[in-house]
Amino acid sequence: MIYGRDLLFHRKVRLWNFELFIERIMSKLIHIIIPVDSRDSLNKGNLERAEDNHMSGIHIFEGYLEKIEDLTQQARVAEVLKWVMDKFPELKPKVAWNQPMFTEHGTFIIGFSASKQHMAVSPERAGIEHFSEEILKAGYEHSQQLMRIPWNKPVDFSLLKRMIVYNRLDKAECSTFWRK
Protein backbone atom coordinates (compact mmCIF):
# COMPACT_ATOMS: atom_id res chain seq x y z
CA MET A 1 0.00 0.00 0.00
CA ILE A 2 1.23 3.50 -0.83
CA TYR A 3 0.80 6.32 1.67
CA GLY A 4 1.56 10.02 2.09
CA ARG A 5 3.86 11.79 -0.34
CA ASP A 6 4.40 8.66 -2.43
CA LEU A 7 0.66 8.37 -3.01
CA LEU A 8 0.53 12.01 -4.12
CA PHE A 9 3.34 11.48 -6.63
CA HIS A 10 1.74 8.26 -7.95
CA ARG A 11 -1.51 10.17 -8.48
CA LYS A 12 0.40 12.90 -10.34
CA VAL A 13 1.99 10.26 -12.59
CA ARG A 14 -1.45 8.80 -13.37
CA LEU A 15 -2.85 12.29 -14.03
CA TRP A 16 0.13 13.14 -16.24
CA ASN A 17 -0.34 9.89 -18.21
CA PHE A 18 -4.06 10.68 -18.62
CA GLU A 19 -3.28 14.22 -19.85
CA LEU A 20 -0.77 12.75 -22.31
CA PHE A 21 -3.39 10.27 -23.53
CA ILE A 22 -5.94 13.07 -24.06
CA GLU A 23 -3.34 15.19 -25.87
CA ARG A 24 -2.61 12.31 -28.29
CA ILE A 25 -6.32 11.69 -28.91
CA MET A 26 -6.92 15.38 -29.62
CA SER A 27 -4.08 15.54 -32.14
CA LYS A 28 -5.50 12.53 -33.98
CA LEU A 29 -8.98 14.06 -33.94
CA ILE A 30 -7.69 17.16 -35.74
CA HIS A 31 -6.78 14.92 -38.66
CA ILE A 32 -10.01 12.90 -38.55
CA ILE A 33 -12.50 15.74 -38.05
CA ILE A 34 -10.95 18.20 -40.50
CA PRO A 35 -10.53 16.58 -43.95
CA VAL A 36 -7.24 17.31 -45.68
CA ASP A 37 -8.86 19.27 -48.54
CA SER A 38 -10.72 21.62 -46.19
CA ARG A 39 -7.60 22.32 -44.13
CA ASP A 40 -6.37 24.50 -46.98
CA SER A 41 -9.28 26.86 -46.37
CA LEU A 42 -8.29 27.20 -42.71
CA ASN A 43 -5.73 29.68 -41.55
CA LYS A 44 -2.61 27.62 -42.30
CA GLY A 45 -0.49 29.51 -39.77
CA ASN A 46 -2.81 28.63 -36.89
CA LEU A 47 -2.99 24.97 -37.91
CA GLU A 48 0.79 24.75 -38.24
CA ARG A 49 1.27 26.40 -34.84
CA ALA A 50 -1.24 23.99 -33.26
CA GLU A 51 0.60 21.02 -34.76
CA ASP A 52 3.98 22.47 -33.69
CA ASN A 53 2.70 22.91 -30.14
CA HIS A 54 1.48 19.33 -30.12
CA MET A 55 4.79 18.03 -31.41
CA SER A 56 6.64 19.94 -28.72
CA GLY A 57 4.35 18.87 -25.87
CA ILE A 58 5.37 17.04 -22.71
CA HIS A 59 5.21 13.76 -24.63
CA ILE A 60 8.53 14.65 -26.24
CA PHE A 61 10.07 13.69 -22.88
CA GLU A 62 8.13 10.42 -22.55
CA GLY A 63 11.03 8.17 -23.57
CA TYR A 64 13.35 9.87 -21.09
CA LEU A 65 10.82 9.72 -18.25
CA GLU A 66 10.10 6.03 -18.83
CA LYS A 67 13.77 5.26 -18.14
CA ILE A 68 13.47 6.65 -14.59
CA GLU A 69 12.61 3.53 -12.59
CA ASP A 70 11.50 5.22 -9.36
CA LEU A 71 7.94 6.44 -10.00
CA THR A 72 8.23 9.19 -7.39
CA GLN A 73 11.34 10.57 -9.09
CA GLN A 74 9.71 10.14 -12.50
CA ALA A 75 6.68 12.15 -11.37
CA ARG A 76 8.86 14.88 -9.93
CA VAL A 77 10.91 15.30 -13.09
CA ALA A 78 7.69 15.31 -15.15
CA GLU A 79 6.24 17.95 -12.83
CA VAL A 80 9.28 20.21 -13.28
CA LEU A 81 9.35 19.77 -17.06
CA LYS A 82 5.62 20.50 -17.31
CA TRP A 83 6.08 23.55 -15.06
CA VAL A 84 8.78 24.93 -17.38
CA MET A 85 6.54 24.32 -20.40
CA ASP A 86 3.59 26.05 -18.72
CA LYS A 87 5.58 29.07 -17.48
CA PHE A 88 7.73 29.47 -20.59
CA PRO A 89 5.67 28.23 -23.55
CA GLU A 90 7.97 30.03 -26.01
CA LEU A 91 10.88 27.72 -25.10
CA LYS A 92 11.37 24.68 -27.31
CA PRO A 93 11.51 21.35 -25.43
CA LYS A 94 13.90 18.72 -26.75
CA VAL A 95 15.96 15.73 -25.69
CA ALA A 96 19.65 15.88 -26.55
CA TRP A 97 22.57 13.99 -25.02
CA ASN A 98 19.90 11.88 -23.30
CA GLN A 99 18.71 14.91 -21.29
CA PRO A 100 15.51 16.90 -21.40
CA MET A 101 16.28 20.52 -22.15
CA PHE A 102 14.77 23.76 -23.36
CA THR A 103 16.13 26.02 -26.06
CA GLU A 104 15.28 29.39 -27.53
CA HIS A 105 16.30 30.57 -31.02
CA GLY A 106 18.65 27.58 -31.21
CA THR A 107 20.52 28.30 -27.99
CA PHE A 108 20.49 26.23 -24.79
CA ILE A 109 18.53 27.76 -21.91
CA ILE A 110 18.25 25.00 -19.29
CA GLY A 111 18.57 21.23 -19.01
CA PHE A 112 17.61 18.54 -16.51
CA SER A 113 18.66 15.01 -15.62
CA ALA A 114 17.88 12.46 -12.94
CA SER A 115 20.28 10.35 -10.93
CA LYS A 116 19.82 8.05 -7.97
CA GLN A 117 20.46 10.79 -5.39
CA HIS A 118 19.14 13.96 -7.03
CA MET A 119 17.67 15.82 -9.97
CA ALA A 120 20.29 17.89 -11.75
CA VAL A 121 19.52 21.30 -13.23
CA SER A 122 21.96 22.74 -15.74
CA PRO A 123 21.76 26.46 -16.49
CA GLU A 124 25.36 26.40 -17.83
CA ARG A 125 28.36 27.66 -15.91
CA ALA A 126 27.35 31.34 -16.12
CA GLY A 127 23.98 30.53 -14.52
CA ILE A 128 25.61 28.56 -11.71
CA GLU A 129 28.10 31.36 -11.02
CA HIS A 130 25.36 34.00 -11.04
CA PHE A 131 23.10 32.08 -8.63
CA SER A 132 25.73 30.30 -6.51
CA GLU A 133 24.72 31.93 -3.21
CA GLU A 134 20.99 31.42 -3.84
CA ILE A 135 21.60 27.77 -4.68
CA LEU A 136 23.36 27.23 -1.37
CA LYS A 137 20.68 29.19 0.54
CA ALA A 138 18.03 26.91 -0.99
CA GLY A 139 19.87 23.95 0.53
CA TYR A 140 21.19 22.58 -2.75
CA GLU A 141 24.71 21.75 -3.85
CA HIS A 142 26.27 22.66 -7.17
CA SER A 143 29.26 21.98 -9.36
CA GLN A 144 30.62 24.31 -12.03
CA GLN A 145 27.92 23.26 -14.49
CA LEU A 146 24.89 22.04 -12.55
CA MET A 147 22.74 22.35 -9.46
CA ARG A 148 21.70 19.22 -7.55
CA ILE A 149 18.22 19.06 -6.00
CA PRO A 150 18.06 16.08 -3.63
CA TRP A 151 14.93 13.99 -4.00
CA ASN A 152 14.03 14.62 -0.34
CA LYS A 153 14.01 18.43 -0.74
CA PRO A 154 11.34 20.56 -2.43
CA VAL A 155 12.00 22.23 -5.76
CA ASP A 156 12.54 25.97 -5.41
CA PHE A 157 10.49 27.01 -8.44
CA SER A 158 11.19 30.71 -7.89
CA LEU A 159 14.94 30.04 -8.15
CA LEU A 160 14.36 27.91 -11.23
CA LYS A 161 12.31 30.71 -12.78
CA ARG A 162 15.04 33.29 -12.10
CA MET A 163 17.64 31.00 -13.69
CA ILE A 164 15.57 30.61 -16.84
CA VAL A 165 14.85 34.34 -17.08
CA TYR A 166 18.53 35.13 -16.53
CA ASN A 167 19.64 32.74 -19.27
CA ARG A 168 17.03 34.03 -21.70
CA LEU A 169 18.15 37.63 -21.16
CA ASP A 170 21.86 36.84 -21.08
CA LYS A 171 21.66 34.72 -24.25
CA ALA A 172 19.19 36.90 -26.18
CA GLU A 173 21.85 37.77 -28.76
CA CYS A 174 23.66 34.44 -28.57
CA SER A 175 23.93 32.69 -31.93
CA THR A 176 25.52 29.45 -30.66
CA PHE A 177 24.04 26.58 -28.70
CA TRP A 178 26.45 27.01 -25.77
CA ARG A 179 28.00 30.22 -24.48
CA LYS A 180 31.49 30.85 -25.81
Coordinates of N, CA and C in Angstrom, one line a residue:
M1 N 0.8 -1.2 0.0 CA 0.0 0.0 0.0 C 0.9 1.2 0.0
I2 N 0.5 2.3 -0.7 CA 1.2 3.5 -0.8 C 0.5 4.6 0.0
Y3 N 1.3 5.3 0.8 CA 0.8 6.3 1.7 C 1.5 7.6 1.5
G4 N 0.9 8.7 2.0 CA 1.6 10.0 2.1 C 2.0 10.6 0.8
R5 N 3.3 11.1 0.8 CA 3.9 11.8 -0.3 C 4.0 10.9 -1.5
D6 N 4.3 9.6 -1.3 CA 4.4 8.7 -2.4 C 3.1 8.5 -3.2
L7 N 2.0 8.5 -2.4 CA 0.7 8.4 -3.0 C 0.4 9.6 -3.9
L8 N 0.7 10.8 -3.4 CA 0.5 12.0 -4.1 C 1.3 12.0 -5.4
F9 N 2.6 11.5 -5.4 CA 3.3 11.5 -6.6 C 2.8 10.4 -7.6
H10 N 2.3 9.3 -7.1 CA 1.7 8.3 -7.9 C 0.5 8.8 -8.6
R11 N -0.3 9.6 -7.9 CA -1.5 10.2 -8.5 C -1.1 11.2 -9.6
K12 N -0.1 11.9 -9.3 CA 0.4 12.9 -10.3 C 0.9 12.2 -11.6
V13 N 1.6 11.0 -11.4 CA 2.0 10.3 -12.6 C 0.8 9.8 -13.4
R14 N -0.2 9.3 -12.7 CA -1.4 8.8 -13.4 C -2.1 10.0 -14.1
L15 N -2.2 11.1 -13.4 CA -2.9 12.3 -14.0 C -2.0 12.7 -15.2
W16 N -0.7 12.8 -15.1 CA 0.1 13.1 -16.2 C -0.1 12.2 -17.4
N17 N -0.1 10.9 -17.1 CA -0.3 9.9 -18.2 C -1.7 10.1 -18.9
F18 N -2.7 10.4 -18.1 CA -4.1 10.7 -18.6 C -4.0 11.9 -19.5
E19 N -3.4 13.0 -19.0 CA -3.3 14.2 -19.8 C -2.5 13.9 -21.2
L20 N -1.5 13.1 -21.1 CA -0.8 12.8 -22.3 C -1.7 12.0 -23.3
F21 N -2.5 11.1 -22.7 CA -3.4 10.3 -23.5 C -4.4 11.2 -24.2
I22 N -5.0 12.1 -23.5 CA -5.9 13.1 -24.1 C -5.3 13.9 -25.1
E23 N -4.1 14.4 -24.9 CA -3.3 15.2 -25.9 C -3.1 14.4 -27.2
R24 N -2.8 13.1 -27.1 CA -2.6 12.3 -28.3 C -3.9 12.1 -29.0
I25 N -5.0 11.9 -28.3 CA -6.3 11.7 -28.9 C -6.7 13.0 -29.7
M26 N -6.5 14.1 -29.0 CA -6.9 15.4 -29.6 C -6.1 15.6 -30.9
S27 N -4.9 15.3 -30.9 CA -4.1 15.5 -32.1 C -4.6 14.7 -33.3
K28 N -5.0 13.4 -33.0 CA -5.5 12.5 -34.0 C -6.9 13.0 -34.5
L29 N -7.7 13.6 -33.6 CA -9.0 14.1 -33.9 C -8.9 15.2 -34.9
I30 N -7.9 16.1 -34.8 CA -7.7 17.2 -35.7 C -7.6 16.6 -37.2
H31 N -6.9 15.5 -37.3 CA -6.8 14.9 -38.7 C -8.0 14.1 -39.1
I32 N -8.8 13.6 -38.2 CA -10.0 12.9 -38.6 C -11.2 13.9 -38.8
I33 N -11.4 14.8 -38.0 CA -12.5 15.7 -38.0 C -12.4 16.7 -39.2
I34 N -11.2 17.2 -39.4 CA -11.0 18.2 -40.5 C -10.3 17.5 -41.7
P35 N -11.1 17.3 -42.8 CA -10.5 16.6 -44.0 C -9.4 17.4 -44.5
V36 N -8.4 16.7 -45.2 CA -7.2 17.3 -45.7 C -7.6 18.4 -46.6
D37 N -8.6 18.2 -47.6 CA -8.9 19.3 -48.5 C -9.4 20.5 -47.9
S38 N -10.2 20.4 -46.8 CA -10.7 21.6 -46.2 C -9.7 22.3 -45.3
R39 N -8.6 21.7 -45.0 CA -7.6 22.3 -44.1 C -7.0 23.5 -44.9
D40 N -6.9 23.4 -46.2 CA -6.4 24.5 -47.0 C -7.2 25.8 -46.8
S41 N -8.5 25.7 -46.5 CA -9.3 26.9 -46.4 C -9.1 27.4 -45.0
L42 N -8.5 26.7 -44.1 CA -8.3 27.2 -42.7 C -7.1 28.1 -42.7
N43 N -6.9 28.9 -41.7 CA -5.7 29.7 -41.5 C -4.6 28.7 -41.3
K44 N -3.7 28.6 -42.4 CA -2.6 27.6 -42.3 C -1.7 27.9 -41.1
G45 N -1.4 29.2 -40.9 CA -0.5 29.5 -39.8 C -1.0 29.0 -38.4
N46 N -2.3 29.1 -38.2 CA -2.8 28.6 -36.9 C -2.7 27.1 -36.8
L47 N -3.1 26.4 -37.9 CA -3.0 25.0 -37.9 C -1.6 24.5 -37.7
E48 N -0.6 25.1 -38.4 CA 0.8 24.8 -38.2 C 1.3 25.0 -36.8
R49 N 0.9 26.1 -36.2 CA 1.3 26.4 -34.8 C 0.7 25.4 -33.9
A50 N -0.6 25.0 -34.1 CA -1.2 24.0 -33.3 C -0.5 22.7 -33.4
E51 N -0.1 22.3 -34.6 CA 0.6 21.0 -34.8 C 2.0 21.1 -34.2
D52 N 2.7 22.3 -34.3 CA 4.0 22.5 -33.7 C 3.9 22.3 -32.2
N53 N 2.9 23.0 -31.6 CA 2.7 22.9 -30.1 C 2.5 21.5 -29.7
H54 N 1.7 20.7 -30.5 CA 1.5 19.3 -30.1 C 2.8 18.6 -30.2
M55 N 3.6 18.8 -31.2 CA 4.8 18.0 -31.4 C 5.8 18.4 -30.3
S56 N 5.7 19.6 -29.7 CA 6.6 19.9 -28.7 C 6.0 19.8 -27.3
G57 N 5.0 19.1 -27.2 CA 4.3 18.9 -25.9 C 5.2 18.0 -24.9
I58 N 4.7 17.8 -23.7 CA 5.4 17.0 -22.7 C 5.7 15.6 -23.2
H59 N 4.9 15.1 -24.2 CA 5.2 13.8 -24.6 C 6.6 13.6 -25.3
I60 N 7.2 14.7 -25.7 CA 8.5 14.7 -26.2 C 9.5 14.1 -25.2
F61 N 9.2 14.2 -23.9 CA 10.1 13.7 -22.9 C 9.7 12.3 -22.4
E62 N 8.7 11.7 -23.0 CA 8.1 10.4 -22.6 C 9.2 9.3 -22.5
G63 N 10.0 9.2 -23.5 CA 11.0 8.2 -23.6 C 12.0 8.3 -22.4
Y64 N 12.4 9.6 -22.2 CA 13.4 9.9 -21.1 C 12.7 9.5 -19.7
L65 N 11.5 10.0 -19.5 CA 10.8 9.7 -18.3 C 10.6 8.2 -18.0
E66 N 10.3 7.5 -19.0 CA 10.1 6.0 -18.8 C 11.3 5.3 -18.3
K67 N 12.5 5.9 -18.6 CA 13.8 5.3 -18.1 C 14.0 5.5 -16.7
I68 N 13.3 6.4 -16.0 CA 13.5 6.7 -14.6 C 12.6 5.6 -13.9
E69 N 13.3 4.7 -13.2 CA 12.6 3.5 -12.6 C 11.8 3.9 -11.4
D70 N 12.2 4.8 -10.6 CA 11.5 5.2 -9.4 C 10.3 6.1 -9.8
L71 N 9.1 5.7 -9.6 CA 7.9 6.4 -10.0 C 7.8 7.8 -9.3
T72 N 8.3 7.9 -8.1 CA 8.2 9.2 -7.4 C 9.2 10.2 -8.1
Q73 N 10.4 9.7 -8.4 CA 11.3 10.6 -9.1 C 10.8 10.9 -10.5
Q74 N 10.3 9.9 -11.2 CA 9.7 10.1 -12.5 C 8.6 11.2 -12.5
A75 N 7.8 11.2 -11.5 CA 6.7 12.2 -11.4 C 7.2 13.5 -11.1
R76 N 8.3 13.6 -10.3 CA 8.9 14.9 -9.9 C 9.5 15.5 -11.1
V77 N 10.3 14.8 -11.9 CA 10.9 15.3 -13.1 C 9.8 15.8 -14.1
A78 N 8.8 14.9 -14.3 CA 7.7 15.3 -15.1 C 7.0 16.6 -14.7
E79 N 6.8 16.7 -13.4 CA 6.2 18.0 -12.8 C 7.1 19.2 -13.2
V80 N 8.4 19.1 -13.0 CA 9.3 20.2 -13.3 C 9.3 20.5 -14.8
L81 N 9.3 19.5 -15.6 CA 9.3 19.8 -17.1 C 8.0 20.4 -17.5
K82 N 6.9 19.9 -17.0 CA 5.6 20.5 -17.3 C 5.5 21.9 -16.8
W83 N 6.1 22.2 -15.6 CA 6.1 23.6 -15.1 C 6.8 24.5 -16.0
V84 N 8.0 24.1 -16.5 CA 8.8 24.9 -17.4 C 8.0 25.2 -18.7
M85 N 7.3 24.2 -19.2 CA 6.5 24.3 -20.4 C 5.4 25.3 -20.2
D86 N 4.7 25.2 -19.0 CA 3.6 26.1 -18.7 C 4.0 27.5 -18.5
K87 N 5.1 27.7 -17.8 CA 5.6 29.1 -17.5 C 6.3 29.7 -18.6
F88 N 6.9 28.9 -19.5 CA 7.7 29.5 -20.6 C 7.4 28.8 -21.9
P89 N 6.1 29.0 -22.4 CA 5.7 28.2 -23.6 C 6.5 28.6 -24.8
E90 N 7.2 29.7 -24.8 CA 8.0 30.0 -26.0 C 9.3 29.2 -26.1
L91 N 9.7 28.5 -25.0 CA 10.9 27.7 -25.1 C 10.6 26.4 -25.8
K92 N 11.6 25.9 -26.6 CA 11.4 24.7 -27.3 C 11.9 23.5 -26.5
P93 N 11.0 22.5 -26.1 CA 11.5 21.3 -25.4 C 12.2 20.4 -26.4
K94 N 13.2 19.7 -25.9 CA 13.9 18.7 -26.8 C 14.7 17.8 -25.9
V95 N 15.1 16.7 -26.4 CA 16.0 15.7 -25.7 C 17.2 15.7 -26.5
A96 N 18.3 16.0 -25.9 CA 19.6 15.9 -26.5 C 20.7 15.4 -25.5
W97 N 21.6 14.6 -25.9 CA 22.6 14.0 -25.0 C 21.8 13.3 -23.9
N98 N 20.7 12.6 -24.2 CA 19.9 11.9 -23.3 C 19.4 12.7 -22.1
Q99 N 19.2 14.0 -22.3 CA 18.7 14.9 -21.3 C 17.6 15.8 -21.8
P100 N 16.5 15.9 -21.0 CA 15.5 16.9 -21.4 C 16.1 18.3 -21.2
M101 N 15.8 19.2 -22.2 CA 16.3 20.5 -22.1 C 15.3 21.4 -22.9
F102 N 15.6 22.7 -22.7 CA 14.8 23.8 -23.4 C 15.7 24.7 -24.1
T103 N 15.3 25.1 -25.3 CA 16.1 26.0 -26.1 C 15.3 27.2 -26.5
E104 N 16.0 28.2 -27.0 CA 15.3 29.4 -27.5 C 16.2 29.9 -28.7
H105 N 15.6 30.1 -29.8 CA 16.3 30.6 -31.0 C 17.6 29.8 -31.2
G106 N 17.5 28.5 -31.0 CA 18.6 27.6 -31.2 C 19.7 27.6 -30.2
T107 N 19.5 28.3 -29.1 CA 20.5 28.3 -28.0 C 20.0 27.6 -26.7
F108 N 20.8 26.9 -26.0 CA 20.5 26.2 -24.8 C 20.1 27.2 -23.7
I109 N 19.0 26.9 -23.0 CA 18.5 27.8 -21.9 C 18.7 27.0 -20.6
I110 N 18.1 25.8 -20.5 CA 18.2 25.0 -19.3 C 18.0 23.5 -19.6
G111 N 18.7 22.7 -18.8 CA 18.6 21.2 -19.0 C 18.4 20.5 -17.7
F112 N 17.9 19.3 -17.7 CA 17.6 18.5 -16.5 C 18.1 17.1 -16.7
S113 N 18.4 16.4 -15.6 CA 18.7 15.0 -15.6 C 18.4 14.4 -14.2
A114 N 18.2 13.1 -14.2 CA 17.9 12.5 -12.9 C 19.0 11.4 -12.6
S115 N 19.4 11.4 -11.4 CA 20.3 10.4 -10.9 C 19.7 9.7 -9.7
K116 N 20.3 8.8 -9.1 CA 19.8 8.1 -8.0 C 19.6 9.0 -6.8
Q117 N 20.5 9.9 -6.6 CA 20.5 10.8 -5.4 C 19.8 12.1 -5.6
H118 N 19.6 12.6 -6.8 CA 19.1 14.0 -7.0 C 18.7 14.2 -8.5
M119 N 18.0 15.3 -8.6 CA 17.7 15.8 -10.0 C 18.7 16.9 -10.2
A120 N 19.3 16.9 -11.4 CA 20.3 17.9 -11.7 C 19.6 18.9 -12.7
V121 N 20.0 20.2 -12.4 CA 19.5 21.3 -13.2 C 20.8 22.0 -13.8
S122 N 20.8 22.1 -15.1 CA 22.0 22.7 -15.7 C 21.6 24.0 -16.4
P123 N 22.0 25.2 -15.8 CA 21.8 26.5 -16.5 C 23.1 27.0 -17.1
E124 N 24.0 26.1 -17.3 CA 25.4 26.4 -17.8 C 26.2 27.1 -16.7
R125 N 27.4 27.1 -16.9 CA 28.4 27.7 -15.9 C 28.0 29.1 -15.5
A126 N 27.7 29.9 -16.4 CA 27.3 31.3 -16.1 C 26.1 31.4 -15.2
G127 N 25.2 30.6 -15.4 CA 24.0 30.5 -14.5 C 24.3 30.1 -13.1
I128 N 25.2 29.1 -13.0 CA 25.6 28.6 -11.7 C 26.4 29.7 -11.0
E129 N 27.3 30.3 -11.7 CA 28.1 31.4 -11.0 C 27.2 32.5 -10.6
H130 N 26.2 32.9 -11.4 CA 25.4 34.0 -11.0 C 24.5 33.7 -9.8
F131 N 24.0 32.4 -9.7 CA 23.1 32.1 -8.6 C 23.7 31.2 -7.5
S132 N 25.0 31.2 -7.5 CA 25.7 30.3 -6.5 C 25.2 30.5 -5.1
E133 N 25.2 31.7 -4.6 CA 24.7 31.9 -3.2 C 23.3 31.5 -3.0
E134 N 22.4 31.8 -4.0 CA 21.0 31.4 -3.8 C 20.8 29.9 -3.9
I135 N 21.7 29.2 -4.6 CA 21.6 27.8 -4.7 C 21.9 27.2 -3.3
L136 N 23.0 27.7 -2.7 CA 23.4 27.2 -1.4 C 22.3 27.6 -0.3
K137 N 21.7 28.8 -0.4 CA 20.7 29.2 0.5 C 19.4 28.3 0.4
A138 N 19.2 27.8 -0.8 CA 18.0 26.9 -1.0 C 18.3 25.5 -0.4
G139 N 19.5 25.3 0.0 CA 19.9 23.9 0.5 C 20.3 22.9 -0.5
Y140 N 20.7 23.4 -1.7 CA 21.2 22.6 -2.8 C 22.7 22.7 -2.9
E141 N 23.3 21.7 -3.5 CA 24.7 21.8 -3.8 C 24.8 22.0 -5.3
H142 N 26.0 22.5 -5.7 CA 26.3 22.7 -7.2 C 27.7 22.4 -7.5
S143 N 27.9 22.1 -8.8 CA 29.3 22.0 -9.4 C 29.4 23.2 -10.3
Q144 N 30.4 23.2 -11.1 CA 30.6 24.3 -12.0 C 29.5 24.4 -13.1
Q145 N 28.9 23.3 -13.4 CA 27.9 23.3 -14.5 C 26.5 23.0 -14.1
L146 N 26.3 22.4 -12.9 CA 24.9 22.0 -12.5 C 24.6 22.2 -11.1
M147 N 23.3 22.3 -10.8 CA 22.7 22.4 -9.5 C 22.1 21.0 -9.2
R148 N 22.3 20.5 -7.9 CA 21.7 19.2 -7.5 C 20.6 19.4 -6.5
I149 N 19.4 19.0 -6.9 CA 18.2 19.1 -6.0 C 18.0 17.6 -5.5
P150 N 18.3 17.4 -4.2 CA 18.1 16.1 -3.6 C 16.6 15.7 -3.7
W151 N 16.3 14.4 -3.9 CA 14.9 14.0 -4.0 C 14.1 14.3 -2.7
N152 N 14.8 14.4 -1.6 CA 14.0 14.6 -0.3 C 13.8 16.1 0.0
K153 N 14.2 17.0 -1.0 CA 14.0 18.4 -0.7 C 13.0 19.0 -1.8
P154 N 12.3 20.0 -1.4 CA 11.3 20.6 -2.4 C 12.1 21.3 -3.5
V155 N 11.4 21.4 -4.7 CA 12.0 22.2 -5.8 C 11.7 23.7 -5.5
D156 N 12.7 24.5 -5.6 CA 12.5 26.0 -5.4 C 12.2 26.5 -6.8
F157 N 10.9 26.6 -7.1 CA 10.5 27.0 -8.4 C 10.8 28.5 -8.7
S158 N 10.9 29.3 -7.7 CA 11.2 30.7 -7.9 C 12.7 30.8 -8.3
L159 N 13.5 30.0 -7.7 CA 14.9 30.0 -8.1 C 15.1 29.5 -9.6
L160 N 14.4 28.5 -9.9 CA 14.4 27.9 -11.2 C 13.9 28.9 -12.2
K161 N 12.8 29.7 -11.9 CA 12.3 30.7 -12.8 C 13.4 31.8 -13.0
R162 N 14.0 32.2 -12.0 CA 15.0 33.3 -12.1 C 16.2 32.8 -13.0
M163 N 16.6 31.5 -12.9 CA 17.6 31.0 -13.7 C 17.3 31.0 -15.2
I164 N 16.0 30.6 -15.4 CA 15.6 30.6 -16.8 C 15.5 32.0 -17.4
V165 N 14.9 32.9 -16.6 CA 14.8 34.3 -17.1 C 16.2 34.9 -17.3
Y166 N 17.2 34.6 -16.4 CA 18.5 35.1 -16.5 C 19.2 34.6 -17.8
N167 N 19.0 33.3 -18.1 CA 19.6 32.7 -19.3 C 19.0 33.3 -20.5
R168 N 17.7 33.5 -20.5 CA 17.0 34.0 -21.7 C 17.5 35.4 -22.0
L169 N 17.7 36.3 -21.0 CA 18.1 37.6 -21.2 C 19.6 37.6 -21.5
D170 N 20.4 36.9 -20.8 CA 21.9 36.8 -21.1 C 22.2 36.3 -22.5
K171 N 21.4 35.4 -23.0 CA 21.7 34.7 -24.3 C 20.8 35.2 -25.4
A172 N 20.1 36.4 -25.2 CA 19.2 36.9 -26.2 C 19.9 37.1 -27.5
E173 N 21.1 37.5 -27.5 CA 21.8 37.8 -28.8 C 22.8 36.6 -29.1
C174 N 22.8 35.6 -28.3 CA 23.7 34.4 -28.6 C 23.3 33.7 -29.8
S175 N 24.2 33.4 -30.7 CA 23.9 32.7 -31.9 C 24.5 31.3 -31.9
T176 N 25.0 30.8 -30.8 CA 25.5 29.5 -30.7 C 24.7 28.7 -29.6
F177 N 24.8 27.4 -29.7 CA 24.0 26.6 -28.7 C 24.5 26.8 -27.3
W178 N 25.8 26.7 -27.1 CA 26.4 27.0 -25.8 C 27.1 28.4 -25.8
R179 N 27.3 29.0 -24.6 CA 28.0 30.2 -24.5 C 29.5 30.0 -24.9
K180 N 30.1 31.0 -25.4 CA 31.5 30.9 -25.8 C 32.4 31.3 -24.7

